[in-house]
GROMACS .gro file of C-alpha atoms in nm:
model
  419
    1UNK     CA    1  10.923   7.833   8.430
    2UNK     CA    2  10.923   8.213   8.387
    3UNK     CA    3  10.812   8.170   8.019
    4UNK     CA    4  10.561   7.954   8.127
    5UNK     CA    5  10.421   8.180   8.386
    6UNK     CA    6  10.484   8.470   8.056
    7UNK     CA    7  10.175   8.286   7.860
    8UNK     CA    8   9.985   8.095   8.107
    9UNK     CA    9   9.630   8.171   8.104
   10UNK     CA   10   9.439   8.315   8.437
   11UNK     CA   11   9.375   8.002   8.681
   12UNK     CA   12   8.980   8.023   8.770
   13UNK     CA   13   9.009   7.937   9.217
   14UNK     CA   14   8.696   7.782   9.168
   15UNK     CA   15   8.391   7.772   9.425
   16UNK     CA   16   8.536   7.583   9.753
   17UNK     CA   17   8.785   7.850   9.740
   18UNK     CA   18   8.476   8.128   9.717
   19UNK     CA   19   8.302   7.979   9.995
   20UNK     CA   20   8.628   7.989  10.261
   21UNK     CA   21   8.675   8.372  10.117
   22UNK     CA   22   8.326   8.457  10.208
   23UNK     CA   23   8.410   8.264  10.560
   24UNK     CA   24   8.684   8.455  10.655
   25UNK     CA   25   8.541   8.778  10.556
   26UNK     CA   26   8.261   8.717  10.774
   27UNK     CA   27   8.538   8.592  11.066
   28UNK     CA   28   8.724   8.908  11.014
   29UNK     CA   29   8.470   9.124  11.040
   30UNK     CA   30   8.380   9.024  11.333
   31UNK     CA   31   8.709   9.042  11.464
   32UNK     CA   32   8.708   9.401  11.339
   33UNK     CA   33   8.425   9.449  11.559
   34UNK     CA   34   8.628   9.363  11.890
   35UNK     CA   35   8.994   9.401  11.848
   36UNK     CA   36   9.055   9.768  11.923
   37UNK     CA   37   8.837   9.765  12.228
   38UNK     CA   38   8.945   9.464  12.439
   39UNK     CA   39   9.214   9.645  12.677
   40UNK     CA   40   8.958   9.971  12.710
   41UNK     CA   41   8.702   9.691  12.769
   42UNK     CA   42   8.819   9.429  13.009
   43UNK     CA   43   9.028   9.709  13.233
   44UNK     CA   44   8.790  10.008  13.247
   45UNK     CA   45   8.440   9.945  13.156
   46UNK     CA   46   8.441   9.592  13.318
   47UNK     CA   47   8.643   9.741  13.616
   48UNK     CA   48   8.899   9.493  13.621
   49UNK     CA   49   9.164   9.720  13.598
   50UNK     CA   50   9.543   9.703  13.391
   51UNK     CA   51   9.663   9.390  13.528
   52UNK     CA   52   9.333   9.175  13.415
   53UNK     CA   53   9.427   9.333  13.078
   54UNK     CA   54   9.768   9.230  13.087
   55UNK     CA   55   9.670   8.882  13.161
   56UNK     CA   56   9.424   8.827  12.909
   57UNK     CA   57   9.705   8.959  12.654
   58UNK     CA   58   9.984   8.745  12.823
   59UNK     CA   59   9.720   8.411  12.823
   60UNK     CA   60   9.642   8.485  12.451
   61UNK     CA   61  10.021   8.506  12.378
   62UNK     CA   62  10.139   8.223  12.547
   63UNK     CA   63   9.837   8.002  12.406
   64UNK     CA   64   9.889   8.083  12.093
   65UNK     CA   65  10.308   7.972  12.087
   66UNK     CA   66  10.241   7.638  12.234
   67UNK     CA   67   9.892   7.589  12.009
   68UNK     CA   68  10.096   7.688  11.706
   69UNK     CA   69  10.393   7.424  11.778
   70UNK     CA   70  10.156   7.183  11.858
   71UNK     CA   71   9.932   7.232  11.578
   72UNK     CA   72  10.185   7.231  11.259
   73UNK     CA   73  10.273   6.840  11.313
   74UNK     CA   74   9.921   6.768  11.365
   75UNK     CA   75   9.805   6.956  11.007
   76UNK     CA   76  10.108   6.727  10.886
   77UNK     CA   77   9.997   6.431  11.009
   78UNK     CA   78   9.623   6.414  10.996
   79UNK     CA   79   9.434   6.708  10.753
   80UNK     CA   80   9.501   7.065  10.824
   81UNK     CA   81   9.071   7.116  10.771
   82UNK     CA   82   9.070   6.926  11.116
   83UNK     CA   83   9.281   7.155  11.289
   84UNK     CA   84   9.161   7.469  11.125
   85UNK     CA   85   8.786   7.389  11.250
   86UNK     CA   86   8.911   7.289  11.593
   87UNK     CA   87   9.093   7.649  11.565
   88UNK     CA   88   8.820   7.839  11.478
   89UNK     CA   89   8.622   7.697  11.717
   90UNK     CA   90   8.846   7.815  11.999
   91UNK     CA   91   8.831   8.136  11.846
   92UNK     CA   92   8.437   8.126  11.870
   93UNK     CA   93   8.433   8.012  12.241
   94UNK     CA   94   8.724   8.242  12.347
   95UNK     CA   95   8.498   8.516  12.196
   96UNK     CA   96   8.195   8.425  12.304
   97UNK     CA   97   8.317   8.403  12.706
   98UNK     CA   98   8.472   8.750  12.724
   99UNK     CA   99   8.069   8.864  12.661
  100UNK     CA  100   7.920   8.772  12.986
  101UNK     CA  101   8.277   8.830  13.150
  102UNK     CA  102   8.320   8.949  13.501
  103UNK     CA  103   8.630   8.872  13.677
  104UNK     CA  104   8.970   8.769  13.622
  105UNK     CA  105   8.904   8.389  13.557
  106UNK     CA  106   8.666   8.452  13.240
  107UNK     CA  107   8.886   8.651  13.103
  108UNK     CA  108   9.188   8.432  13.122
  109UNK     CA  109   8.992   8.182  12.986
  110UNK     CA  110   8.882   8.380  12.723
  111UNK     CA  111   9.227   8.465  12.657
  112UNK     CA  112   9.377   8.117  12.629
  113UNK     CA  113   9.082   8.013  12.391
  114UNK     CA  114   9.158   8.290  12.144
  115UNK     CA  115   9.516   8.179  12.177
  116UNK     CA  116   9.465   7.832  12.060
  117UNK     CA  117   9.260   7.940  11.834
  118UNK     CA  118   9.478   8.160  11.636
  119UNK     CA  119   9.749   7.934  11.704
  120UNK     CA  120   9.610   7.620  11.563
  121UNK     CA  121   9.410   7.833  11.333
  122UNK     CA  122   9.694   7.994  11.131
  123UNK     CA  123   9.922   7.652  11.149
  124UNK     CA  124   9.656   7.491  10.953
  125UNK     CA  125   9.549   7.826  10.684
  126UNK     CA  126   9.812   7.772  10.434
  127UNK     CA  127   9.773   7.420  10.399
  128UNK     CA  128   9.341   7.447  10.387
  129UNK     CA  129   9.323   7.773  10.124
  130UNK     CA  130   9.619   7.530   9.897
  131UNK     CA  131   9.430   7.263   9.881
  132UNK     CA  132   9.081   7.460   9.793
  133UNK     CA  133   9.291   7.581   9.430
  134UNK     CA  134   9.506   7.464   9.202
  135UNK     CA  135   9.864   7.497   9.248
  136UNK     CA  136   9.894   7.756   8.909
  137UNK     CA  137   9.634   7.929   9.133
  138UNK     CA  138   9.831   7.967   9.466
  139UNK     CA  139   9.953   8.347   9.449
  140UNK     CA  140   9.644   8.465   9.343
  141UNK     CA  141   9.439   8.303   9.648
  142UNK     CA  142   9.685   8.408   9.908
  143UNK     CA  143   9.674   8.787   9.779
  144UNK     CA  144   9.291   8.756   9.793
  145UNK     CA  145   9.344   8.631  10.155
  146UNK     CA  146   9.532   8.913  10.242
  147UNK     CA  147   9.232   9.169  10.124
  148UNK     CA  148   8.971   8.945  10.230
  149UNK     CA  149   9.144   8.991  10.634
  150UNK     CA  150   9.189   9.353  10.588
  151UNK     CA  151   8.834   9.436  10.387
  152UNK     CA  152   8.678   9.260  10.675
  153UNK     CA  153   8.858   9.371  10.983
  154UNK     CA  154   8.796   9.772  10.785
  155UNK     CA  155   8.408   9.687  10.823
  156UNK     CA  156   8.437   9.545  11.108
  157UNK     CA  157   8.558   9.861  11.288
  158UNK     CA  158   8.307  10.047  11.102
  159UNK     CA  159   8.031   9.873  11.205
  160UNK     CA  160   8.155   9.869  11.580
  161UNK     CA  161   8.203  10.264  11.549
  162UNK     CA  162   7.828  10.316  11.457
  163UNK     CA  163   7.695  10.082  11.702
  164UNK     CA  164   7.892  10.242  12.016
  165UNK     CA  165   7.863  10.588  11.873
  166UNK     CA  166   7.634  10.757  12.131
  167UNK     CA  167   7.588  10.439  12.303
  168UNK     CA  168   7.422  10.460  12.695
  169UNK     CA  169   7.611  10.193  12.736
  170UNK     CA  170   7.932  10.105  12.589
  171UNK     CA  171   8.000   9.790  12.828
  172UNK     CA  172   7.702   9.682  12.674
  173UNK     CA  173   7.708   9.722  12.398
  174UNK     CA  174   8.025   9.591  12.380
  175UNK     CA  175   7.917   9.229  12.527
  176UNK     CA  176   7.706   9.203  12.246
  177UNK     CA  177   7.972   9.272  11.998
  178UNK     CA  178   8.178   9.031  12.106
  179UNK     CA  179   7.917   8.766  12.146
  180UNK     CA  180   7.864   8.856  11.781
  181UNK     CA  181   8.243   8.810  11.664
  182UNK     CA  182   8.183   8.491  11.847
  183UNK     CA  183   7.908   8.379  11.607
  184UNK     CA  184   8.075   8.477  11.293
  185UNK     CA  185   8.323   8.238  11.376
  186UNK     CA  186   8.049   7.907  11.354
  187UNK     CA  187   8.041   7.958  10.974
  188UNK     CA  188   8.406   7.930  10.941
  189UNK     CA  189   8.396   7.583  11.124
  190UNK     CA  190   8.133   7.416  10.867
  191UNK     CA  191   8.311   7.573  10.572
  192UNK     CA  192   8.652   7.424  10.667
  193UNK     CA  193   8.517   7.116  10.720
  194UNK     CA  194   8.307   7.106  10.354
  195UNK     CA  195   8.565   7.243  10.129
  196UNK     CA  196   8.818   6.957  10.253
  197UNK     CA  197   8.908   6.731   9.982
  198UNK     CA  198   8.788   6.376  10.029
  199UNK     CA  199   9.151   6.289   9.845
  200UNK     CA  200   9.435   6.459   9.698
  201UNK     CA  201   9.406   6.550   9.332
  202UNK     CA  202   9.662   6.399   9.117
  203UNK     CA  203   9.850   6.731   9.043
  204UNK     CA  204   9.959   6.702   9.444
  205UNK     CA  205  10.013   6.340   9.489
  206UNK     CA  206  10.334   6.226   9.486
  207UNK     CA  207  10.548   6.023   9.212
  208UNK     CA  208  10.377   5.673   9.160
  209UNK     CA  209  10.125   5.789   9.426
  210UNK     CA  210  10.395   5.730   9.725
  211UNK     CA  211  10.283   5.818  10.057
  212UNK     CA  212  10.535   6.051  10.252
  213UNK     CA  213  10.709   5.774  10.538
  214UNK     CA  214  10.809   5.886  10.860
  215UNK     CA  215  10.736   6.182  11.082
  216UNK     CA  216  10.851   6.408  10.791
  217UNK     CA  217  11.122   6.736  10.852
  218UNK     CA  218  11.117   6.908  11.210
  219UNK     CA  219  11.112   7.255  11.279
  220UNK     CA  220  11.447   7.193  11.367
  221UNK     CA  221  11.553   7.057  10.985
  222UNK     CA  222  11.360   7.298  10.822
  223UNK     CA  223  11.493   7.607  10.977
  224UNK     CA  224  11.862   7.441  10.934
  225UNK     CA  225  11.768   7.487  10.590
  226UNK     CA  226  11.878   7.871  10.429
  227UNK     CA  227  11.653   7.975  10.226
  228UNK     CA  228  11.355   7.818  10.477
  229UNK     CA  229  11.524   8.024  10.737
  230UNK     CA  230  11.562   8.342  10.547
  231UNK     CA  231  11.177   8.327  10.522
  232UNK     CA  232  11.072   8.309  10.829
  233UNK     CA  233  11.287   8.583  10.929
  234UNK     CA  234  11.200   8.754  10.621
  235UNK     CA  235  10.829   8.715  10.766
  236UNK     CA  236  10.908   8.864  11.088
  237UNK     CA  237  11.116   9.169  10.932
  238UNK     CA  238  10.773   9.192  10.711
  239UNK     CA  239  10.581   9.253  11.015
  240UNK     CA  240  10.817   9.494  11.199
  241UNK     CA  241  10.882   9.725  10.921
  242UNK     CA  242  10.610   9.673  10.716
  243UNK     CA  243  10.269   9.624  10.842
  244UNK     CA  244  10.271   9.691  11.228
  245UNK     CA  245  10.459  10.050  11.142
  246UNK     CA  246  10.163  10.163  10.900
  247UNK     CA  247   9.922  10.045  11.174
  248UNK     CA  248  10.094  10.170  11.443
  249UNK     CA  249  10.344  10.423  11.393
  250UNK     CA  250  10.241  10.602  11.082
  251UNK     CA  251   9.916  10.760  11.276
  252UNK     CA  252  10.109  10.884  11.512
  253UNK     CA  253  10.350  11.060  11.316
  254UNK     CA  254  10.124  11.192  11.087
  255UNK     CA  255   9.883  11.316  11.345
  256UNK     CA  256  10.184  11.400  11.616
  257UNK     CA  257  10.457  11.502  11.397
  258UNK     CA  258  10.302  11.641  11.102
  259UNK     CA  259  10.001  11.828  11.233
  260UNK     CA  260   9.800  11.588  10.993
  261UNK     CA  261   9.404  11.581  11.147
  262UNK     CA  262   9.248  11.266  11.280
  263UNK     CA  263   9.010  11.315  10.935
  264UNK     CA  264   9.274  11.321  10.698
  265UNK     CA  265   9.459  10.994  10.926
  266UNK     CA  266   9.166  10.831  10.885
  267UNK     CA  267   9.156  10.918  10.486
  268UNK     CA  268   9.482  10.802  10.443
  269UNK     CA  269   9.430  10.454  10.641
  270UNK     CA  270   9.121  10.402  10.396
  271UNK     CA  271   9.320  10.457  10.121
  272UNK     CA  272   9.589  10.217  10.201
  273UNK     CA  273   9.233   9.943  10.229
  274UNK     CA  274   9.087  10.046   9.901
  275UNK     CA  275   9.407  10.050   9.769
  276UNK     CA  276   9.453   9.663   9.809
  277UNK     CA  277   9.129   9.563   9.682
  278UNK     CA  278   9.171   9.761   9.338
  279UNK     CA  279   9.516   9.724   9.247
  280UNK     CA  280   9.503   9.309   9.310
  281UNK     CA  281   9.317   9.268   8.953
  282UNK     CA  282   9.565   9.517   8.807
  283UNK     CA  283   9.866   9.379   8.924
  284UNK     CA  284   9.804   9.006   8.958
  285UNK     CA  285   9.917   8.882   8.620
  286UNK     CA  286  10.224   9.104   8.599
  287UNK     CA  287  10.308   8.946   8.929
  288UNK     CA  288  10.295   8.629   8.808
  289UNK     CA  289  10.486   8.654   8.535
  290UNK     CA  290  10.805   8.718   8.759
  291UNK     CA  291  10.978   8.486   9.002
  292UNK     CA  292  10.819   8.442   9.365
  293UNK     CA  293  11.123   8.570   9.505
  294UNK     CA  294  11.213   8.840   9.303
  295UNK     CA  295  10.803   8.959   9.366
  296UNK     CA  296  10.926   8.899   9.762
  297UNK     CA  297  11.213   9.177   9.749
  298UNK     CA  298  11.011   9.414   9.589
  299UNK     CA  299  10.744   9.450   9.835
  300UNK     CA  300  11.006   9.602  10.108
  301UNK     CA  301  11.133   9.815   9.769
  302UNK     CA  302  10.820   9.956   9.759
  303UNK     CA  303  10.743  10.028  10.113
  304UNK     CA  304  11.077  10.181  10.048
  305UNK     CA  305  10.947  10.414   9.791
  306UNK     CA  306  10.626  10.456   9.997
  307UNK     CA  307  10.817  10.630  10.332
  308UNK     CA  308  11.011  10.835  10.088
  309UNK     CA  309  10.669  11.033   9.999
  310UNK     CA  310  10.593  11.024  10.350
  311UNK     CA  311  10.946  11.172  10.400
  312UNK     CA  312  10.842  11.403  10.061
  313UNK     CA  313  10.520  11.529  10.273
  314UNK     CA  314  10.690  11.620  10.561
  315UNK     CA  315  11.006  11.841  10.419
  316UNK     CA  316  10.700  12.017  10.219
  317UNK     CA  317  10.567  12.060  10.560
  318UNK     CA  318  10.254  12.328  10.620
  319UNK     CA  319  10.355  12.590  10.392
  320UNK     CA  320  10.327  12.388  10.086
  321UNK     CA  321   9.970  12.358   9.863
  322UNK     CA  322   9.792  12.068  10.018
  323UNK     CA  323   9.732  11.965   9.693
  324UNK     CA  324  10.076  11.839   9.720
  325UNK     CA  325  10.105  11.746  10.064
  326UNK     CA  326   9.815  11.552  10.062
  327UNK     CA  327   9.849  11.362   9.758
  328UNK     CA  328  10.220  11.225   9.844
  329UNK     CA  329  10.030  11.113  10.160
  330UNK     CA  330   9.766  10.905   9.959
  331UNK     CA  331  10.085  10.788   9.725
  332UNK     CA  332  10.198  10.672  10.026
  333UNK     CA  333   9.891  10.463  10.111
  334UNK     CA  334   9.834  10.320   9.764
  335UNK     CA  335  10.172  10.256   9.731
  336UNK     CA  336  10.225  10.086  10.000
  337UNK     CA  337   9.974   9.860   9.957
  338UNK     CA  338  10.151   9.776   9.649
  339UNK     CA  339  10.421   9.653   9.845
  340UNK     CA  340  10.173   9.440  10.057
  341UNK     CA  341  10.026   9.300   9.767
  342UNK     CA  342  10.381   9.180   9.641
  343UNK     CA  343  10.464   9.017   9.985
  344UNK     CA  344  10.110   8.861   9.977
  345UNK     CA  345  10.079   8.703   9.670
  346UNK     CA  346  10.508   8.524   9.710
  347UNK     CA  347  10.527   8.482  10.078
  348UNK     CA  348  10.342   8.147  10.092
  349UNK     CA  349  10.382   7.999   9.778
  350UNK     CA  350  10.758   8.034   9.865
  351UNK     CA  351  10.655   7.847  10.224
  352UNK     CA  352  10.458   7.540  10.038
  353UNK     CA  353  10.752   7.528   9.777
  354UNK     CA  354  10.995   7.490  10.001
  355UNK     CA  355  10.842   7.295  10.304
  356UNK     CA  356  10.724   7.031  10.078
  357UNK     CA  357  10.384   6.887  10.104
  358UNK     CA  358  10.486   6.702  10.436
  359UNK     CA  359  10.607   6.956  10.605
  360UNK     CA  360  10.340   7.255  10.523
  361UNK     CA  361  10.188   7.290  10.929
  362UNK     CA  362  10.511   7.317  11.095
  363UNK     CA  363  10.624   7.597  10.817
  364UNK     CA  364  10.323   7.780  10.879
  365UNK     CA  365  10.368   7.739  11.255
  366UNK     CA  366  10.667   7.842  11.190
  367UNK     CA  367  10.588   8.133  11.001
  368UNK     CA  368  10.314   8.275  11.249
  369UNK     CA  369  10.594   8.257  11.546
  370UNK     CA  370  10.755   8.461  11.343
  371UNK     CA  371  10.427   8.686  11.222
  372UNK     CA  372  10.370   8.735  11.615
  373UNK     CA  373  10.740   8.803  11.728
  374UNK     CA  374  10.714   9.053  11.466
  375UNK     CA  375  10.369   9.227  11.535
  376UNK     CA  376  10.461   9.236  11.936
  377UNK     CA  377  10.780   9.426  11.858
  378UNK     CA  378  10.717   9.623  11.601
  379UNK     CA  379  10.502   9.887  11.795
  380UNK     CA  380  10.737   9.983  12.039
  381UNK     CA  381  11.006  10.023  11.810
  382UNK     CA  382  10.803  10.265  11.619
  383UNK     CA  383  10.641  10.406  11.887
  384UNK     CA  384  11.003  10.539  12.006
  385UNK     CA  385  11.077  10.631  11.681
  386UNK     CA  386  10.776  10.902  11.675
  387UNK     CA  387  10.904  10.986  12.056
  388UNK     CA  388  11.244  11.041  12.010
  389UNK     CA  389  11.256  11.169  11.650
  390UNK     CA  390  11.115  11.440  11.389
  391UNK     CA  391  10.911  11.398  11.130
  392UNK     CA  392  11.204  11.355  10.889
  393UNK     CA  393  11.395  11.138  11.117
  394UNK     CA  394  11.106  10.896  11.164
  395UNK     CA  395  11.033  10.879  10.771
  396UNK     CA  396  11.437  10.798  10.730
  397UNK     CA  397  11.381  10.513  10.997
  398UNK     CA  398  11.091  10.365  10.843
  399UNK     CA  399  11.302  10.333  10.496
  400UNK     CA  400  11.574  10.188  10.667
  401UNK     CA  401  11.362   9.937  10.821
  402UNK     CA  402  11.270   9.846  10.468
  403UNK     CA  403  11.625   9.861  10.360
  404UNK     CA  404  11.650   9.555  10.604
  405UNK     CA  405  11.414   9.376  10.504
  406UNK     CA  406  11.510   9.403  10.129
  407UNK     CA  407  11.877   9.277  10.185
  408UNK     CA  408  11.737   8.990  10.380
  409UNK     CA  409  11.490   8.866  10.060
  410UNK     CA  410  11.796   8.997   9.827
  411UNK     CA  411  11.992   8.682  10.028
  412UNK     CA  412  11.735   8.507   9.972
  413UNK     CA  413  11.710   8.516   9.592
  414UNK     CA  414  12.053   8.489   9.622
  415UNK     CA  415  12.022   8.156   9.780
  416UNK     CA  416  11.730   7.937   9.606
  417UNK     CA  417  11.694   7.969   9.264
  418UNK     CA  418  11.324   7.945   9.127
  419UNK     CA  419  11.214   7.633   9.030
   0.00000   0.00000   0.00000
């Protein structure tokens, strides 16, 4: 297989996959719009105060866990398109109510649509961007995902800058915007819905055309699996050391440990975004060339590699040119996204390899559980990280973290060989 993948030529995606990129962008940027702002919005300029906040969070949450169980047996059983439209139309709605919001009901129903949303929403992803590509074309299309969510959700919070920059306002303005994120959400319903296959092309059908019989695996039988389980907790180790801790915690220790200005925070973030989007062309065919699993364990390698020129940055400290200082910082952000890019493009193949065609919704149920676990407590720990240790100690913390996750995708390899 690894020769194979040596002298294979470059897998065109093809237009239905096109058309759900150009979707999601437009989804994602209008999530970009809103995300930041919904806690300052709902408890201050509303008036509704912490606890209304809390809720919506806490609805959204708890939505979203029971949507996503439900939702991976129903992608299974009927078409994942189905679930994905029904999805993003939750997300629309949920959207769409916090807008004219004014007390605590609206915005708990607000937050229990966006929970089913993204629940039922990312059970059903995997399965709708596999089937808009060929299979040879499957770690290309996920690492375009990846950029597509971030390149949108980057304009997004552009956009929503300049419109509440100077605004009279901000409440709003702020109604609009999310009425807005609301609407970019319709597109994504109709696309879903026209890229689904009418039937399944021959490369995916099954031996002599047999249908799958029975329920198919559990989420109980698939995580009793080893390798299946060493994903999904691979996925959640992604999120806690990985992606939340550049979101979250790296700001702050640049900016609170480091002396590092908001401007140069903000030109480091940026570089992490543009990063992504120009090293996918230059990396995707060496990628491919390698096994899925070996491409896993070097994504935490990298992020490895990346907090070590944070850590670089920091013993330099002030006194050093900034020529230097600066430019480990940007190493850090581009590569980093390296490391993302390597996760991105192996993660899901992996999770349609090993599920099996039958069992795709509940492994990406599965895998968002384990996305959310990992992006609710990844902040914290990094937030008391920053509070209870130096620059250099926080750097050393963040490489451990990747440490962990690379023994964990080390096991893995260890236990499925590639196919």
């Amino acid at each position: 297989m690894t020769a194979l993948r040596a002298t294979a030529p470059r897998t065109p995606l093809g237009r239905r996959f096109g058309l759900l990129m150009g979707a999601l962008l437009l989804s994602s940027l209008g999530n970009g719009l809103c995300f930041p702002f919904t806690s300052i919005y709902i408890s201050q300029l509303l008036g509704l105060g912490g606890r209304a906040a809390g809720g919506y969070f806490i609805a959204m949450a708890t939505a979203s866990f029971a949507a996503a169980l439900a939702g991976g047996p129903l992608a299974d059983r009927g078409s994942p398109h189905r679930v994905g439209a029904l999805g993003a139309a939750a997300l629309a709605a949920g959207y769409a109510l916090l807008a004219p919001a004014g007390s605590v009901p609206l915005v708990l129903a607000s937050g229990l649509c966006v929970g089913v949303g993204f629940g039922l929403f990312y059970a059903s992803i995997v399965g709708i961007v596999d089937t808009a590509v060929p299979e040879s074309g499957r770690r290309a299309a996920f690492a375009i995902r990846h950029i597509v969510n971030n390149a949108g959700i980057g304009l997004g919070s552009v956009a929503a800058g300049l419109a509440l920059h100077g605004a009279d306002t901000p409440a709003g303005t702020l109604r609009w915007l999310y009425l807005a994120n609301g609407l970019a959400a319709l597109p994504l319903i109709a696309v879903i819905l026209g890229v689904r296959p009418r039937a399944r092309t021959a490369a995916r059908e099954r031996p002599g055309g047999a249908q799958p019989s029975g329920p198919g695996p559990t989420y109980r039988s698939l995580l009793r699996a080893r390798p299946m389980a060493l994903l999904i907790l691979a996925q959640a180790l992604f999120a806690i050391v990985g992606f939340t801790q550049i979101e979250a915690t790296v700001p702050l220790l640049l900016h609170d440990r480091m002396a590092v200005t908001l401007g140069w925070v903000s030109v480091v973030v940026a570089a992490n975004s543009f990063a992504l989007i120009a090293l996918q062309p230059l990396l995707r065919g060496r990628l491919e060339r390698l096994p899925e699993t070996v491409v896993l364990a070097g994504g935490p390698v990298l992020w490895a590699v990346a907090f070590g020129c944070g850590l670089g940055a920091a013993l330099a400290g002030q006194a050093a040119p900034a020529a230097v200082r600066y430019g480990l910082l940007l190493a850090f952000a581009v590569v980093f996204a390296a490391g993302e890019l390597m996760y991105s493009s192996a993660f899901y193949p992996l999770l349609l390899r090993w599920s099996g065609e039958e069992a795709v919704g509940r492994a990406s149920a599965l895998a968002s559980l384990a996305w959310n676990l990992g992006t609710a407590s990844g902040p914290p720990i990094g937030l008391f990280i920053v509070a209870h240790a130096s620059a250099t100690g926080g750097w050393l913390a963040l490489a451990l973290g990747a440490a962990a996750a690379f023994a964990v995708t080390a096991a893995l390899r260890g236990r499925a060989a590639d196919t």
